[in-house]
């Protein structure tokens, strides 16, 4: 079919991306690990594994168990801390020609403030994704993600200390995702991302013991995709800021579905494990789709749900 | 951290040979460009069987043989993934990523190598047996005769002395392989032994203890459940002691799967 090449580039929260397909935090390390088998320059953006101001050891092993159409993980946010990341990983990422979004977290509002302060003005960092929704740490993380007031306080605190685009990452556990999304917008968020993993648990029936050392973890992968579609749709209707959609993207159609529901960009997570080439395939598939549907660009797709 | 010098590849490899061996074991040969010069014993490949659509993770397998463009895997069917893999026919393609991880040192000289295998642990050790510069003794243990006879002929042909033990006594000495291994090591106390082991954690820990007693080195290949296989997800971690003596997590998929026993904190 003849037609102009559809426009793939997007701008989210002031971050220019060559296409709307990013890779999700915690499923792509710090980029360098995947550079072996993938040209990072093809990606829309890289969201790195969650960083705290100080290093964090994470949970005991086993940390991951496969389930039908997904997996449950309880890595526990192991990371080298802000200084370790800036020293050991950022120099390589700066050379890749792809926007880097740093996923950050803390156990207290004070820790969120410190880590956001540290990254303000750091060369090679395009934005901060505020993880207020990880189910794997016990010290209050989840409370930030389920209570709009608490979430608002975390976001407002980070807003005060950094000029970087702020992208709070919402929990699928929030009782009312629209309210949560509005709280984020009102507190100074430039975009929101969702969904994080869904709290889950797997028992080995032979031993009658939990499969994960942490007992509970977070479910991800195709199993959660329809949940993500519903939450992205509800959140996108509630706010004006862009929504980054994720949850169970395994192929282009899943990404397209999230965009129709209202996501301006998407992120591939668990599918990076299944096949490290998933993200470029999704990019190609979106382009094919736009051509096939005679659309000028991804913008036309976003929020195009019919009735 | 920088990318590795010798990078793994992600390819759709054609199946050249696929057959049942004894017990639940199978042999799979894949066409993989230049694997013979790329692969080190102890490295593994991360494999996805096309029949496994509803599963999101790949499966790690040690490299059993690597010659020219032929990659061999020796595997045991234990669950969904390996049973799906067993259905793959010659001529079909399998999605494979590798070689991955850090393998055994192969350039050791002036040592008496002692290989210790439990179950499918024979696979990487058989590859190693052909690549080490010196020959020594192989101890193979398993539940029954079906588990231990797999590579015995391979080892013998390569010039290794083989000793076996089975838990049910159907082959070799009855009991765990660690008993004859301990006895043999005691007799050869004054020798410059060096251990290379792959098998269940219990076996690896025992080999590590034995090596520590004689102040020998032991290279242990660990088996952990994996996510990415590339060092990104931190699912496969093992507690280790770093050079300064501090305890940290190592990634079995990238920093290992082979570690020197003294590094490991059990
Ligand atoms: C470095 C390394 C090398 C290996 N080499 C060999 C080999 O040469 N031959 C061989 O037969 N097996 C080998 N294994 C074990 C092999 O990976 C598992 O038997 C296989 O993953 C089981 O998959 P399944 O779907 O049949 O089992 P399931 O039990 O259905 O698998 C469920 C999940 O658990 C994981 N899993 C289950 N058992 C193991 C295990 N023992 N180790 C790691 N992950 C596991 C699977 O990958 C999967 O994610 C190796 C494992 C590692 C880590
Ligand atoms: C192993 C693993 C680690 C993760 N680590 C983080 C993390 O550090 N911070 C975070 O905000 N989300 C983390 N996530 C959540 C993902 O970024 C993503 O939101 C979720 O997995 C849903 O997408 P998916 O179904 O495509 O994987 C992690 C997910 C997985 C599977
Ligand atoms: S399997 Fe992902 S870090 Fe080892």
XYZ file of C-alpha atoms and ligand atoms in Angstrom:
661
model
C 0.000 0.000 0.000
C 1.354 3.421 -0.905
C 1.404 6.192 1.674
C 3.674 8.485 3.635
C 5.718 6.940 6.432
C 3.670 7.395 9.591
C 5.086 9.674 12.248
C 6.409 7.536 15.090
C 8.086 10.249 17.190
C 6.355 11.407 20.355
C 7.032 13.904 23.100
C 6.046 12.830 26.588
C 6.461 15.224 29.511
C 8.921 17.183 27.383
C 10.989 14.084 26.621
C 11.451 13.557 22.884
C 11.375 9.937 21.804
C 11.885 8.537 18.327
C 8.969 6.192 18.900
C 6.465 5.545 21.713
C 7.971 2.218 22.857
C 10.031 2.249 26.039
C 11.303 -0.591 28.209
C 9.888 -0.923 31.725
C 11.805 -0.483 34.951
C 13.344 -3.626 36.445
C 13.016 -5.656 33.269
C 15.916 -4.065 31.412
C 18.515 -3.534 34.134
C 20.587 -0.467 33.341
C 20.513 -1.030 29.585
C 24.070 -2.299 29.292
C 22.989 -5.875 30.037
C 20.770 -5.921 26.946
C 23.214 -4.003 24.740
C 24.763 -7.379 23.932
C 21.771 -8.499 21.921
C 19.892 -5.309 21.075
C 20.657 -1.913 19.549
C 19.495 0.377 22.371
C 19.262 3.282 19.944
C 16.096 1.802 18.479
C 14.119 2.253 21.695
C 11.859 5.180 22.487
C 13.348 5.442 25.968
C 14.960 3.286 28.623
C 13.534 3.244 32.136
C 16.206 1.854 34.416
C 15.784 -0.435 37.426
C 14.533 1.354 40.561
C 17.183 3.470 42.302
C 17.193 4.563 45.929
C 19.434 7.279 47.342
C 21.523 4.619 49.155
C 22.237 1.075 47.883
C 19.704 -1.613 48.751
C 20.266 -5.388 48.963
C 16.793 -6.576 47.996
C 15.134 -9.817 49.048
C 16.503 -13.285 49.601
C 16.261 -15.829 46.759
C 14.210 -17.399 45.197
C 13.001 -14.120 43.776
C 11.030 -15.149 40.707
C 8.576 -17.831 39.741
C 6.876 -18.440 36.430
C 3.069 -18.715 36.325
C 0.609 -19.240 33.470
C 1.116 -16.324 31.047
C 3.274 -14.449 33.486
C 5.599 -14.480 36.434
C 5.645 -13.367 40.049
C 8.725 -11.516 41.225
C 9.982 -10.317 44.562
C 13.382 -8.950 43.652
C 12.935 -6.404 46.400
C 14.372 -3.419 44.523
C 18.045 -4.392 44.828
C 20.095 -1.492 43.437
C 23.525 0.179 43.688
C 22.156 3.511 44.983
C 22.167 6.862 43.202
C 25.949 7.357 43.358
C 26.666 3.815 42.191
C 24.302 4.201 39.269
C 25.725 7.581 38.236
C 29.301 6.296 38.508
C 28.992 2.778 37.044
C 26.087 2.832 34.623
C 25.210 6.338 33.469
C 28.418 6.954 31.437
C 27.549 4.067 29.122
C 23.894 5.061 28.851
C 24.868 8.624 27.883
C 26.534 7.277 24.736
C 23.497 5.373 23.465
C 21.495 8.218 21.974
C 18.323 7.251 23.776
C 16.459 9.114 26.544
C 17.081 7.642 29.992
C 14.344 7.815 32.585
C 15.496 6.952 36.074
C 12.989 5.044 38.174
C 13.444 6.170 41.790
C 11.990 5.086 45.098
C 12.332 5.676 48.808
C 11.036 4.326 52.069
C 10.032 7.762 53.301
C 9.105 11.087 51.734
C 12.497 12.334 52.870
C 14.229 9.581 50.850
C 12.199 10.417 47.744
C 13.251 14.039 48.187
C 16.907 13.140 48.523
C 17.012 10.903 45.471
C 15.080 13.408 43.337
C 17.463 16.165 44.462
C 20.470 14.065 43.538
C 19.342 13.538 39.964
C 18.322 17.139 39.310
C 20.591 18.524 36.598
C 22.542 15.293 36.094
C 23.635 15.028 32.462
C 22.091 12.130 30.597
C 18.965 11.867 32.731
C 15.801 12.871 30.863
C 13.225 12.298 33.547
C 12.298 10.603 36.806
C 9.727 7.895 37.169
C 8.607 7.940 40.800
C 7.859 4.404 41.880
C 5.121 4.838 44.456
C 3.709 1.410 43.812
C 6.190 -1.384 44.318
C 4.580 -4.200 46.291
C 7.944 -5.678 47.248
C 9.111 -3.445 50.009
C 7.393 -3.453 53.276
C 8.252 0.011 54.514
C 5.263 1.952 53.368
C 5.884 1.836 49.597
C 2.463 0.470 49.012
C 0.797 3.065 51.239
C 2.064 5.799 48.905
C 0.545 3.933 46.003
C -2.921 3.361 47.391
C -3.629 6.618 49.211
C -4.004 9.658 46.912
C -3.125 12.054 49.737
C 0.139 10.275 50.500
C 0.952 9.981 46.808
C 0.305 13.691 46.381
C 2.701 14.498 49.207
C 5.490 12.388 47.711
C 5.052 13.933 44.271
C 4.828 17.493 45.598
C 7.997 16.942 47.643
C 9.898 15.714 44.584
C 8.447 18.526 42.466
C 10.031 21.114 44.770
C 13.563 19.755 44.379
C 13.893 18.939 40.682
C 13.177 20.490 37.318
C 13.232 17.064 35.651
C 9.976 15.740 34.226
C 8.232 13.723 36.960
C 6.326 10.566 36.114
C 4.670 8.901 39.104
C 4.105 5.188 38.512
C 0.730 4.120 39.778
C -0.251 0.915 41.488
C -3.030 -1.286 40.133
C -3.971 -1.575 43.799
C -5.229 1.983 44.081
C -8.920 1.686 44.975
C -9.830 4.511 42.571
C -7.301 4.976 39.784
C -8.980 8.136 38.435
C -8.650 9.866 41.796
C -5.043 8.716 42.052
C -4.262 10.007 38.589
C -5.824 13.384 39.379
C -3.913 13.582 42.660
C -0.707 13.045 40.680
C -1.628 15.693 38.129
C -2.579 18.196 40.825
C 0.694 17.630 42.677
C 2.841 18.568 39.706
C 3.318 15.339 37.744
C 4.211 15.796 34.064
C 2.910 12.373 33.084
C 1.834 9.175 34.827
C 2.760 5.586 34.124
C 0.870 2.410 34.913
C 0.569 -0.375 35.771
C 3.071 -1.809 38.171
C 2.823 -5.481 39.071
C -0.234 -6.895 40.846
C 0.340 -8.348 44.347
C 0.338 -12.133 44.082
C 1.522 -15.360 45.674
C 2.511 -18.869 44.544
C 2.630 -21.958 46.750
C 4.545 -25.135 45.971
C 1.899 -27.711 46.784
C 4.393 -30.576 47.097
C 6.374 -28.874 49.843
C 3.456 -26.684 51.009
C 5.847 -23.744 51.122
C 5.791 -20.418 49.295
C 7.793 -20.380 46.050
C 9.286 -16.971 46.830
C 11.549 -16.268 49.802
C 9.539 -13.078 50.313
C 6.325 -15.189 50.287
C 4.429 -12.612 48.200
C 5.467 -10.756 45.053
C 4.114 -8.971 42.011
C 2.466 -10.553 38.977
C 3.453 -9.336 35.508
C 3.208 -10.497 31.911
C 0.309 -11.194 29.512
C -1.838 -12.385 32.444
C -2.227 -8.775 33.631
C -2.695 -7.119 30.251
C -6.507 -6.724 30.301
C -6.230 -5.252 33.806
C -3.736 -2.721 32.442
C -6.027 -1.804 29.555
C -8.889 -1.061 31.918
C -6.757 0.999 34.320
C -5.037 2.967 31.548
C -8.428 3.749 30.027
C -9.814 4.989 33.365
C -6.701 6.995 34.215
C -6.365 8.587 30.771
C -9.957 9.821 30.894
C -9.332 11.464 34.255
C -6.294 13.614 33.441
C -4.828 15.907 30.785
C -1.203 14.848 31.280
C 0.052 11.971 29.127
C -0.239 8.384 30.278
C 2.468 5.772 29.725
C 0.820 2.374 29.506
C 2.360 -0.950 30.415
C 1.386 -4.395 31.598
C 1.731 -7.592 29.639
C 2.777 -6.215 26.280
C 4.047 -9.199 24.279
C 3.418 -7.986 20.741
C 2.406 -4.880 18.795
C -1.333 -5.464 19.172
C -1.047 -5.258 22.964
C 0.762 -1.925 22.735
C -1.753 -0.634 20.201
C -4.595 -1.668 22.499
C -3.126 0.371 25.373
C -2.723 3.371 23.057
C -6.308 3.126 21.869
C -7.274 3.076 25.554
C -5.434 6.367 25.994
C -1.712 5.706 26.462
C 0.551 8.210 24.676
C 3.490 5.849 25.017
C 3.981 2.284 26.210
C 6.604 0.174 27.929
C 7.593 -3.450 27.365
C 8.424 -5.320 30.585
C 8.378 -9.058 31.169
C 8.435 -9.747 27.411
C 12.049 -8.517 27.375
C 12.840 -11.816 29.133
C 10.836 -13.906 26.707
C 12.614 -12.281 23.802
C 15.010 -9.328 24.064
C 13.904 -8.290 20.588
C 10.292 -7.738 21.648
C 10.532 -3.928 21.826
C 11.851 -3.447 18.260
C 9.210 -5.881 17.018
C 6.511 -3.874 18.746
C 7.882 -0.691 17.153
C 7.777 -2.262 13.682
C 4.313 -3.652 14.330
C 2.926 -0.261 15.346
C 4.335 1.275 12.180
C 2.738 -1.462 10.051
C -0.560 -0.917 11.813
C -0.505 2.834 11.168
C 0.203 2.209 7.507
C -2.517 -0.387 7.240
C -5.045 1.936 8.865
C -3.839 4.927 6.874
C -2.976 6.907 9.978
C -0.498 9.786 9.827
C 1.104 9.047 13.146
C 0.805 7.547 16.609
C -1.037 10.650 17.872
C -4.072 9.612 15.868
C -4.084 6.302 17.615
C -3.930 7.594 21.187
C -7.318 7.541 22.871
C -9.072 6.549 19.633
C -11.447 4.097 21.300
C -14.754 3.940 19.474
C -18.098 3.058 20.906
C 29.837 -1.608 33.679
C 30.608 -2.021 29.987
C 29.178 -4.450 27.421
C 31.066 -7.717 27.154
C 33.789 -8.179 24.616
C 32.540 -11.460 23.315
C 28.842 -10.897 22.910
C 26.179 -13.571 22.945
C 23.898 -13.955 19.953
C 20.183 -14.316 19.659
C 19.304 -16.573 16.744
C 16.640 -18.900 15.395
C 18.676 -22.056 15.181
C 17.712 -25.028 13.069
C 17.417 -28.394 14.777
C 19.903 -30.832 13.209
C 19.468 -33.796 15.485
C 17.133 -34.625 18.344
C 16.956 -37.979 20.050
C 16.017 -39.747 23.252
C 18.849 -41.109 25.369
C 18.471 -43.277 28.416
C 15.952 -42.466 31.102
C 14.413 -39.033 30.702
C 17.440 -37.601 28.961
C 17.531 -36.241 25.431
C 20.136 -34.876 23.073
C 19.470 -31.830 20.909
C 21.855 -30.519 18.248
C 21.356 -27.049 16.791
C 22.961 -25.214 13.910
C 24.727 -22.239 15.498
C 27.260 -20.243 13.523
C 30.813 -20.589 14.878
C 29.696 -21.939 18.259
C 32.813 -24.115 18.376
C 35.080 -21.102 18.667
C 32.660 -18.991 20.741
C 31.703 -21.337 23.547
C 33.607 -22.021 26.760
C 32.825 -25.082 28.890
C 30.459 -24.073 31.687
C 28.681 -21.451 29.610
C 25.021 -21.914 28.842
C 22.376 -21.004 26.292
C 18.943 -19.567 27.023
C 16.396 -21.334 24.936
C 12.777 -20.900 24.005
C 10.747 -23.709 22.546
C 8.078 -22.449 20.118
C 5.532 -24.833 21.604
C 5.673 -22.999 24.912
C 3.415 -20.070 24.010
C 1.741 -19.515 27.370
C 5.060 -19.303 29.227
C 7.093 -16.133 29.453
C 10.525 -17.399 30.477
C 13.278 -19.053 28.514
C 15.060 -22.135 29.827
C 18.807 -22.289 30.580
C 20.880 -25.273 29.415
C 24.598 -25.877 29.682
C 26.529 -26.276 26.484
C 27.245 -29.980 26.184
C 29.164 -29.863 22.927
C 30.316 -27.141 20.544
C 32.089 -28.026 17.356
C 32.162 -25.898 14.231
C 28.575 -24.774 13.726
C 27.029 -27.496 15.900
C 25.714 -26.766 19.368
C 24.764 -29.769 21.492
C 22.523 -29.814 24.545
C 21.917 -32.729 26.861
C 18.729 -32.283 28.820
C 16.377 -34.065 31.132
C 12.617 -33.681 30.739
C 11.366 -32.498 34.096
C 8.480 -30.082 33.463
C 6.452 -28.133 30.929
C 9.315 -26.461 29.135
C 11.552 -29.447 28.699
C 8.571 -31.609 27.688
C 7.632 -29.019 25.038
C 11.219 -28.978 23.877
C 11.099 -32.743 23.471
C 8.428 -32.257 20.781
C 10.661 -30.142 18.559
C 11.432 -31.925 15.297
C 14.554 -31.970 13.169
C 14.415 -29.131 10.647
C 12.355 -26.842 12.899
C 13.848 -23.728 14.422
C 14.429 -22.954 18.070
C 14.985 -19.484 19.461
C 18.335 -19.600 21.261
C 20.493 -16.969 22.963
C 24.109 -17.542 23.893
C 26.740 -18.405 24.755
C 26.075 -16.822 28.143
C 27.857 -16.538 31.461
C 31.345 -17.270 32.667
C 32.492 -20.854 32.386
C 35.256 -23.016 33.850
C 38.916 -22.048 33.489
C 40.370 -24.339 30.811
C 43.990 -23.219 30.811
C 44.986 -24.781 34.161
C 48.209 -26.793 34.118
C 50.202 -28.553 36.799
C 47.036 -29.794 38.456
C 45.176 -33.069 38.754
C 41.651 -32.171 37.653
C 38.802 -33.862 39.487
C 35.416 -33.543 37.808
C 32.345 -34.108 39.957
C 28.943 -34.419 38.298
C 25.454 -34.913 39.662
C 22.570 -35.615 37.252
C 22.622 -33.363 34.168
C 25.790 -31.798 35.605
C 27.637 -34.220 33.340
C 26.733 -32.023 30.355
C 29.110 -29.069 30.951
C 31.735 -31.357 32.474
C 31.800 -33.574 29.414
C 32.493 -30.466 27.308
C 35.155 -29.417 29.820
C 36.779 -32.860 29.796
C 37.650 -32.405 26.133
C 38.953 -28.868 26.546
C 41.159 -29.106 29.645
C 44.870 -29.403 28.934
C 45.350 -32.157 31.475
C 43.429 -35.338 32.287
C 42.334 -36.680 35.637
C 39.406 -38.369 37.353
C 35.656 -37.975 36.913
C 33.146 -38.777 39.663
C 29.593 -39.193 38.430
C 26.681 -39.563 40.825
C 22.957 -39.939 40.389
C 19.782 -41.557 41.625
C 20.104 -44.675 39.495
C 22.097 -46.236 36.646
C 20.043 -44.260 34.119
C 21.433 -41.003 35.509
C 25.099 -41.908 35.543
C 25.802 -43.886 32.391
C 25.179 -40.910 30.110
C 28.644 -39.613 29.479
C 30.803 -42.332 30.967
C 31.946 -43.488 27.532
C 32.601 -39.865 26.451
C 34.889 -39.359 29.422
C 36.714 -42.655 28.931
C 37.333 -41.985 25.256
C 38.840 -38.634 26.184
C 41.257 -40.390 28.517
C 39.621 -39.835 31.890
C 39.286 -42.351 34.706
C 35.607 -42.619 35.674
C 34.071 -43.564 39.035
C 30.353 -43.810 39.613
C 27.926 -44.051 42.482
C 24.154 -44.394 42.504
C 21.763 -43.905 45.367
C 19.961 -47.169 44.573
C 23.167 -49.109 43.957
C 22.238 -50.023 40.384
C 25.603 -48.854 39.142
C 28.952 -48.272 40.846
C 29.082 -47.717 44.575
C 25.760 -47.481 46.436
C 25.136 -44.072 47.977
C 26.128 -40.502 47.321
C 29.099 -39.778 45.095
C 30.649 -37.688 47.871
C 31.628 -40.832 49.839
C 33.992 -42.325 47.220
C 35.134 -38.803 46.356
C 36.133 -38.051 49.958
C 37.944 -41.384 50.259
C 39.805 -40.863 47.003
C 40.814 -37.297 47.926
C 42.152 -38.530 51.288
C 44.363 -41.024 49.477
C 45.588 -38.334 47.089
C 46.036 -35.693 49.763
C 49.496 -34.676 48.584
C 48.436 -34.178 44.952
C 47.764 -30.744 43.390
C 44.055 -31.493 42.989
C 41.595 -29.030 41.492
C 37.854 -29.650 41.455
C 35.317 -28.826 38.733
C 31.767 -29.605 39.739
C 28.208 -29.264 38.488
C 25.135 -30.663 40.177
C 22.701 -29.981 43.013
C 23.650 -27.404 45.682
C 24.239 -30.115 48.290
C 26.872 -31.751 46.102
C 28.537 -28.432 45.262
C 28.679 -27.425 48.909
C 30.255 -30.773 49.811
C 32.882 -30.413 47.070
C 33.616 -26.895 48.293
C 34.113 -28.150 51.860
C 36.387 -30.947 50.701
C 38.475 -28.535 48.636
C 38.776 -26.093 51.522
C 40.074 -28.864 53.802
C 42.883 -29.711 51.376
C 43.452 -26.061 50.400
C 42.561 -26.942 46.847
C 40.565 -24.831 44.449
C 37.073 -25.882 43.406
C 35.136 -24.429 40.483
C 31.432 -24.863 41.012
C 28.705 -24.370 38.409
C 25.520 -23.168 40.091
C 21.958 -23.837 39.073
C 19.464 -21.029 39.747
C 16.106 -20.182 38.284
C 16.559 -17.417 35.750
C 14.594 -14.566 34.249
C 16.509 -12.610 31.629
C 19.726 -14.657 31.504
C 21.591 -11.423 30.731
C 22.238 -9.954 34.186
C 19.401 -7.448 34.186
C 16.559 -8.783 36.320
C 18.448 -9.963 39.437
C 16.337 -13.110 39.782
C 19.243 -15.573 39.765
C 21.331 -14.180 42.598
C 23.733 -16.083 44.855
C 25.360 -14.652 47.971
C 29.126 -14.327 47.494
C 32.096 -12.727 49.226
C 33.829 -10.123 47.048
C 37.592 -9.458 46.908
C 37.419 -7.247 49.994
C 35.549 -9.920 51.964
C 32.208 -8.109 51.864
C 29.052 -10.161 51.242
C 27.136 -9.211 48.103
C 24.828 -10.750 45.515
C 26.309 -12.190 42.344
C 24.218 -12.907 39.263
C 24.565 -16.568 38.376
C 23.653 -15.853 34.741
C 26.353 -13.269 34.128
C 28.914 -13.316 36.944
C 28.626 -17.132 36.941
C 27.334 -19.800 36.584
C 30.857 -20.933 37.575
C 32.308 -19.573 40.835
C 35.372 -20.508 42.859
C 34.123 -22.253 45.990
C 35.764 -19.787 48.392
C 33.657 -16.942 46.964
C 30.349 -18.592 47.737
C 28.449 -17.910 50.950
C 26.099 -20.876 51.366
C 23.176 -22.620 34.184
C 22.201 -23.757 34.074
C 22.506 -24.842 33.283
C 21.613 -25.904 33.142
N 21.965 -26.937 32.340
C 21.131 -27.968 32.161
C 21.476 -29.054 31.311
O 22.555 -29.062 30.702
N 20.594 -30.073 31.161
C 19.386 -30.071 31.818
O 18.633 -31.022 31.660
N 19.036 -29.050 32.640
C 19.862 -28.003 32.821
N 19.499 -26.955 33.647
C 18.207 -27.009 34.307
C 17.090 -26.598 33.355
O 17.184 -25.206 33.124
C 15.714 -26.922 33.955
O 15.577 -28.292 34.080
C 14.580 -26.380 33.100
O 14.570 -24.974 33.150
C 13.256 -26.925 33.546
O 12.242 -26.360 32.768
P 10.794 -27.002 32.725
O 9.883 -26.013 32.112
O 10.834 -28.339 32.127
O 10.465 -27.224 34.255
P 9.389 -26.413 35.207
O 9.577 -26.967 36.513
O 8.026 -26.526 34.542
O 9.915 -24.978 35.071
C 9.291 -23.920 35.753
C 10.279 -22.765 35.889
O 11.338 -23.121 36.781
C 12.589 -23.074 36.125
N 13.394 -24.254 36.542
C 12.905 -25.457 36.925
N 13.923 -26.269 37.281
C 15.059 -25.553 37.126
C 16.423 -25.831 37.347
N 16.852 -27.003 37.790
N 17.319 -24.862 37.084
C 16.933 -23.661 36.637
N 15.644 -23.341 36.421
C 14.722 -24.262 36.666
C 12.278 -23.114 34.660
O 13.290 -22.531 33.868
C 10.982 -22.355 34.610
O 11.206 -20.974 34.668
C 20.386 -25.896 33.830
C 20.065 -24.809 34.639
C 20.953 -23.748 34.778
C 20.600 -22.589 35.641
C 11.588 -8.627 37.577
C 10.841 -7.330 37.615
C 11.385 -6.235 38.287
C 10.707 -5.029 38.350
N 11.283 -3.971 38.996
C 10.645 -2.767 39.020
C 11.248 -1.630 39.637
O 12.384 -1.680 40.125
N 10.556 -0.461 39.666
C 9.309 -0.354 39.095
O 8.721 0.728 39.139
N 8.731 -1.397 38.482
C 9.361 -2.601 38.430
N 8.767 -3.679 37.793
C 7.439 -3.513 37.165
C 7.538 -3.289 35.655
O 8.240 -2.111 35.364
C 6.137 -3.221 35.012
O 5.427 -2.127 35.555
C 5.310 -4.475 35.254
O 6.125 -5.622 35.199
C 4.161 -4.636 34.249
O 4.632 -4.761 32.915
P 4.866 -6.192 32.189
O 3.642 -7.010 32.432
O 5.087 -5.859 30.749
O 6.058 -6.777 32.825
C 9.442 -4.903 37.720
C 8.895 -5.994 37.047
C 9.576 -7.199 36.974
C 8.973 -8.357 36.224
S 18.538 -14.155 35.108
Fe 18.222 -12.030 35.067
S 19.939 -11.356 36.213
Fe 20.310 -13.463 36.031
